[in-house]
Short mmCIF file of C-alpha atoms and ligand atoms in Angstrom, two decimals:
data_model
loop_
_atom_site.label_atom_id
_atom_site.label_comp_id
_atom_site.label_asym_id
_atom_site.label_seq_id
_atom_site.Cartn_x
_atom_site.Cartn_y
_atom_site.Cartn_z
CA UNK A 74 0.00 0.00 0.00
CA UNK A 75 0.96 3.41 -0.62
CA UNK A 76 2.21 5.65 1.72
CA UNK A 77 -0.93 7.87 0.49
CA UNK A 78 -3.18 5.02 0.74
CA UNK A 79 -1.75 5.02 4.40
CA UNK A 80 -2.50 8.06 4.82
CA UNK A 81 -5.99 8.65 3.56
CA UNK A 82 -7.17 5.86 5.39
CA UNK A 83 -5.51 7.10 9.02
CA UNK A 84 -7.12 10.76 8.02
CA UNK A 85 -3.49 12.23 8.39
CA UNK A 86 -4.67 14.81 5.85
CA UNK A 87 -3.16 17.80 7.25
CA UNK A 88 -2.56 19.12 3.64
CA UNK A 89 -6.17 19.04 2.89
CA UNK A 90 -7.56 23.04 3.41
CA UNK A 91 -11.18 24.14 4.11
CA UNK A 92 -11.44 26.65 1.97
CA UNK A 93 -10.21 27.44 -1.65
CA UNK A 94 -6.63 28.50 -1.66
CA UNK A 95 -5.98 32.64 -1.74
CA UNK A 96 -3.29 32.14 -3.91
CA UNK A 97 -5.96 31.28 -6.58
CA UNK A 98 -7.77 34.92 -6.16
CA UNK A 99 -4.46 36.49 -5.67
CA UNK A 100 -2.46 34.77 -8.63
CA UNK A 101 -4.61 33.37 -11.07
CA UNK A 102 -6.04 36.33 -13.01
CA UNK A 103 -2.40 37.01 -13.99
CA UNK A 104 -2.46 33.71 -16.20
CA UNK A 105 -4.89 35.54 -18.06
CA UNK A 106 -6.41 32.79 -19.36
CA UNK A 107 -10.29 33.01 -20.99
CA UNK A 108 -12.65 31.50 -18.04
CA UNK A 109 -13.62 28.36 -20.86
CA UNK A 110 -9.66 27.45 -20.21
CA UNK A 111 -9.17 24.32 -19.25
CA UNK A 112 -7.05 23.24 -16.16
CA UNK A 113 -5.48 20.45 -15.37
CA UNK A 114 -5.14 19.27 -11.25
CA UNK A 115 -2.59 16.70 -10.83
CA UNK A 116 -2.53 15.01 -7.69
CA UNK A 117 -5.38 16.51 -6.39
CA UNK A 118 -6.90 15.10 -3.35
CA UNK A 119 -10.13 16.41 -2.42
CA UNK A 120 -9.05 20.07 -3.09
CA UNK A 121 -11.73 22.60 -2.40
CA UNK A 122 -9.77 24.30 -5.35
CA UNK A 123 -11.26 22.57 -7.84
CA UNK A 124 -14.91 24.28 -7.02
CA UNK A 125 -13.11 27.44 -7.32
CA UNK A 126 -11.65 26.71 -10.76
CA UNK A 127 -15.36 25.63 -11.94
CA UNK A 128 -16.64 28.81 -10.14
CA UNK A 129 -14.58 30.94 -12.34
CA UNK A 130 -16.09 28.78 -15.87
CA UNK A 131 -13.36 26.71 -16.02
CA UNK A 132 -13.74 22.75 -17.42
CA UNK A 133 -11.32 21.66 -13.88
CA UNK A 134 -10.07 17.79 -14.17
CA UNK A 135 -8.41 16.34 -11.11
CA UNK A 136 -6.15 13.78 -11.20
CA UNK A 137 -5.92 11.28 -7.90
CA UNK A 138 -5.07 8.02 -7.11
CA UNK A 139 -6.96 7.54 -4.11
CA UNK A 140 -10.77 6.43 -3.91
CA UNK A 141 -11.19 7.62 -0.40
CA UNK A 142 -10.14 11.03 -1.70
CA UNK A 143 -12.49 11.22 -4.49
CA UNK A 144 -15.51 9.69 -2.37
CA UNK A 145 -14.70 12.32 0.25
CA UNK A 146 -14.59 15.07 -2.61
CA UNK A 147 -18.23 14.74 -4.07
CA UNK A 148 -19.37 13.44 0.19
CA UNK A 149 -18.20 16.56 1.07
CA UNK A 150 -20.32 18.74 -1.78
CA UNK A 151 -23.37 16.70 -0.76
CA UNK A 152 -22.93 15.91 -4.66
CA UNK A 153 -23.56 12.69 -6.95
CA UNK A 154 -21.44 12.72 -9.94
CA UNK A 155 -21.88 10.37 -13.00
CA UNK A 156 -19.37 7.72 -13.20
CA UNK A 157 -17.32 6.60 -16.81
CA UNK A 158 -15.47 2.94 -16.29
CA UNK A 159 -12.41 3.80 -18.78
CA UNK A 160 -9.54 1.35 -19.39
CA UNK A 161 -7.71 2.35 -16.46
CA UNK A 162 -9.74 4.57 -14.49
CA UNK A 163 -12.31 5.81 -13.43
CA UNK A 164 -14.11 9.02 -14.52
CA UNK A 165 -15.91 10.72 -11.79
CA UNK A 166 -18.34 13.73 -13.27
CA UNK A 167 -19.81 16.92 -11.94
CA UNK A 168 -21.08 19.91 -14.30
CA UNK A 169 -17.87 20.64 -15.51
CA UNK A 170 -15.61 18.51 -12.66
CA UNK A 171 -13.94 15.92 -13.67
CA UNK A 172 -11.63 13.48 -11.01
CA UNK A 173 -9.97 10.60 -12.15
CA UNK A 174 -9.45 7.83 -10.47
CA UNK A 175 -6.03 6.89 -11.65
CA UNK A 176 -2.19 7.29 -11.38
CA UNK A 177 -1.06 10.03 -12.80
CA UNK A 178 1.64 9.33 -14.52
CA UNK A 179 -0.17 7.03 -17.03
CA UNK A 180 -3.26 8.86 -17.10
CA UNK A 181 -5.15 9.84 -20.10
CA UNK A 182 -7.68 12.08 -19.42
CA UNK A 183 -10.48 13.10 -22.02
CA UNK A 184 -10.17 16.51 -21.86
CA UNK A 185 -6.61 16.53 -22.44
CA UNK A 186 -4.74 18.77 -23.88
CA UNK A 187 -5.29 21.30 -21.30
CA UNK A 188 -4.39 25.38 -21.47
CA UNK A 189 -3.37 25.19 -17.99
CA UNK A 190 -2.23 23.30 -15.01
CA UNK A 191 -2.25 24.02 -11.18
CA UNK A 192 0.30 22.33 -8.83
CA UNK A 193 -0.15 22.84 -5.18
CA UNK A 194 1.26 20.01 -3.00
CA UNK A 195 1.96 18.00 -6.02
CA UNK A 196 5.21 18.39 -7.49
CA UNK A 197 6.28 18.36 -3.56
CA UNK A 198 4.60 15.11 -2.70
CA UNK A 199 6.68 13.16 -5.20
CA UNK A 200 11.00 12.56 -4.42
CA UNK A 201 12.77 13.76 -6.71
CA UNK A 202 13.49 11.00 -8.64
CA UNK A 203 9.90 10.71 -9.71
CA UNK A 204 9.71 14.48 -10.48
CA UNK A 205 11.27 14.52 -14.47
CA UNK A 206 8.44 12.24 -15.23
CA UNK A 207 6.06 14.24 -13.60
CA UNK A 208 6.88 17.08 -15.43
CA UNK A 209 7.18 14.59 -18.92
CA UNK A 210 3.55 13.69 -18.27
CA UNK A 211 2.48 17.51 -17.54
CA UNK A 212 4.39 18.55 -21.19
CA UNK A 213 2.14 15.39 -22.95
CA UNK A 214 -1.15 16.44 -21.34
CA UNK A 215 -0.54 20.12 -21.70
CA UNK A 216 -0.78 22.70 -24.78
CA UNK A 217 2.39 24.16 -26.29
CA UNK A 218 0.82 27.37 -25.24
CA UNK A 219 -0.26 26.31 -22.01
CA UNK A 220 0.44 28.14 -18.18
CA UNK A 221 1.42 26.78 -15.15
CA UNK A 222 0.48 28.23 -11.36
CA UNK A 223 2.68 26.22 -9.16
CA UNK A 224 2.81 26.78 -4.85
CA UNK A 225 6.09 25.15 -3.80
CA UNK A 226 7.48 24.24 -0.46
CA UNK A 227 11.53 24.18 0.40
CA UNK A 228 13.80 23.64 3.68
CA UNK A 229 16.89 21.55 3.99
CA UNK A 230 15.93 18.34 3.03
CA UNK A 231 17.72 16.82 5.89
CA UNK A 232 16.30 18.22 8.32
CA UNK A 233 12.81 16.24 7.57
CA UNK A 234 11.92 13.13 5.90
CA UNK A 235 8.96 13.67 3.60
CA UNK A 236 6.21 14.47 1.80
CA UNK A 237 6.21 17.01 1.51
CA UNK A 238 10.02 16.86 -0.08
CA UNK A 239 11.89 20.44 -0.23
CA UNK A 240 11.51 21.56 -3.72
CA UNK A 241 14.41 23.90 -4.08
CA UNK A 242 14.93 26.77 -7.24
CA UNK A 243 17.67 24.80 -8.60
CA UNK A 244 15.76 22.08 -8.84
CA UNK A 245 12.89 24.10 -10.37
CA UNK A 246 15.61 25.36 -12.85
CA UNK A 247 16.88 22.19 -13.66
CA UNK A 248 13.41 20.58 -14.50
CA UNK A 249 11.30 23.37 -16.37
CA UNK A 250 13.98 25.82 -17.98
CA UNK A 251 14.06 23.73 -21.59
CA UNK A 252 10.53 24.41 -21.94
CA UNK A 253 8.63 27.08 -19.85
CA UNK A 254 9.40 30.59 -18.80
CA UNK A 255 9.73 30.41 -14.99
CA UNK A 256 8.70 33.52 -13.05
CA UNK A 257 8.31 33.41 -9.49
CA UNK A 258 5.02 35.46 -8.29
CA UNK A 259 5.72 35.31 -3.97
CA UNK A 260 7.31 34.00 -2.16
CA UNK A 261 6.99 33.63 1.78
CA UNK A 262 8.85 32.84 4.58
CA UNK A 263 7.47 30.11 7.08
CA UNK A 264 10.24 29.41 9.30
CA UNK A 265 8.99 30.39 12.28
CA UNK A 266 5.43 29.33 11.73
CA UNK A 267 5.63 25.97 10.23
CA UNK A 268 5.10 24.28 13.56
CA UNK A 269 7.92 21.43 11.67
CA UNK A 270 11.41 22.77 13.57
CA UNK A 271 13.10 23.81 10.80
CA UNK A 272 16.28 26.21 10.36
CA UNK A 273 14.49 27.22 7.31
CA UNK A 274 11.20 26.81 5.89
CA UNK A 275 9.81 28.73 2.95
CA UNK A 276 6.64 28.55 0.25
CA UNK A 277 6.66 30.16 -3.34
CA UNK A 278 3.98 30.84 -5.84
CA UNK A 279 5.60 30.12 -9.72
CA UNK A 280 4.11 30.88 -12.86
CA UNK A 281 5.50 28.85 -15.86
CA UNK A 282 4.31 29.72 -19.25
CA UNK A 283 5.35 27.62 -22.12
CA UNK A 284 8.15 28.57 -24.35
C1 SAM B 181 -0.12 16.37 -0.48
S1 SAM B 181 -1.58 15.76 -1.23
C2 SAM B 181 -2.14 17.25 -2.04
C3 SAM B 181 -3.55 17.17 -2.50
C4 SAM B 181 -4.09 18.46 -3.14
N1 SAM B 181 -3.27 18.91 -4.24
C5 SAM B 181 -4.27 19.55 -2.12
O1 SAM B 181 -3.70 20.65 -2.31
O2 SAM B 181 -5.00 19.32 -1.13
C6 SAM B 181 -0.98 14.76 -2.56
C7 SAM B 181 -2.06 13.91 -3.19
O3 SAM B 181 -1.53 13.25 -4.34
C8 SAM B 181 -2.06 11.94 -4.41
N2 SAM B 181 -1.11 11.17 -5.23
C9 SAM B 181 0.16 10.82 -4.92
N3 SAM B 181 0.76 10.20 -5.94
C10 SAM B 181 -0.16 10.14 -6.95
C11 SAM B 181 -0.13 9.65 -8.28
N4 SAM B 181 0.95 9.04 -8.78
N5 SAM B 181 -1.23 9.77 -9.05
C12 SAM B 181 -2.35 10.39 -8.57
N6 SAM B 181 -2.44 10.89 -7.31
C13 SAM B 181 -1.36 10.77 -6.51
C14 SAM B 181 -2.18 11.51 -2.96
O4 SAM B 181 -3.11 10.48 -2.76
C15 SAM B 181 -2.61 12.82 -2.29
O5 SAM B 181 -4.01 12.93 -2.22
#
């Protein structure tokens, strides 16, 4: 089992938030993407940011390989959505919400290619040796004119054993720089709130457009 499966089912789902992240309201517009865009959610969870993607007339698919996640998702709406049994997942439909059941990194959603992708607790719930293909998989389901809003986490990587796993900017760098324009938006220090006892503890808001 997974150690996500592990951790769905113990409900040690201190990543998940209660409301929509105000990184959306704050850094979103400056994608300045049309509102019929649509975005991509890999590794989503049961992210109340997808109802704020649909809420702004976005087509929103979210990508997750948990059931409990997705169950919780459409519990938690007091919502029934239609269900599609595909080859290897399963399509999970609301309006224009779409979760799939289904690994990411051989998923092939419907609605692919996508104008634009959102990354929050993603990218740094993978190690970094599973991170080239994540960003492979993101370049495949993506347009070549397609943004990126991604909310990254970084501290000295041995000072805590993850997820999340310090995403540094070298890193960053290293995996996006051949094809997107990497601008970072914010960034904000956390040190001495993170609750986690580290020397150093920061978050960062990226957007990456497409060269
Ligand atoms: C840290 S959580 C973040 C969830 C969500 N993005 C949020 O902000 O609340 C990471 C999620 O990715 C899911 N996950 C991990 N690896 C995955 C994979 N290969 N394919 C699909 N989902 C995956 C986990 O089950 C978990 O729900």
């Amino acid at each position: 089992m997974s150690i996500w499966h592990q951790r769905w089912n113990a409900n040690q789902i201190g990543f998940h938030r209660l409301e929509a992240n105000p990184v959306l309201s704050e850094q979103w517009p400056k994608l300045s993407l049309p509102s019929d865009a649509k975005v991509l959610v890999p590794l989503c969870g049961k992210s109340l940011d997808l109802h704020w993607f649909h809420q702004q007339g976005h087509t929103v698919v979210g990508i997750e390989m948990v059931q409990k996640a997705i169950n919780q998702f459409f519990e938690d709406a007091s919502s029934v959505p239609t269900i599609k049994e595909m080859k290897d997942a399963k399509k999970y439909s609301l309006g224009k919400i779409h979760l799939y059941h289904a690994d990411f990194f051989d998923a092939e959603p419907d609605e692919a290619q996508f104008d634009a992708w959102y990354d929050r607790a993603a990218m740094v719930a993978l190690p970094s040796s599973m991170r080239p293909d994540y960003v492979k998989q993101l370049l495949n389901l993506t347009t070549r004119t397609s943004k990126g809003l991604m909310v990254t986490f970084d501290y000295p990587q041995e000072e805590m054993q993850g997820p999340p796993y310090a995403l540094p900017d070298s890193e960053i760098e290293a995996l996006f720089s051949e094809h997107f324009h990497i601008e970072r938006l914010q960034v904000t220090d956390l040190t001495h709130e993170d609750g986690r006892d580290l020397t150093r503890c920061t978050t960062s808001v990226f957007l990456l457009a497409r060269k």
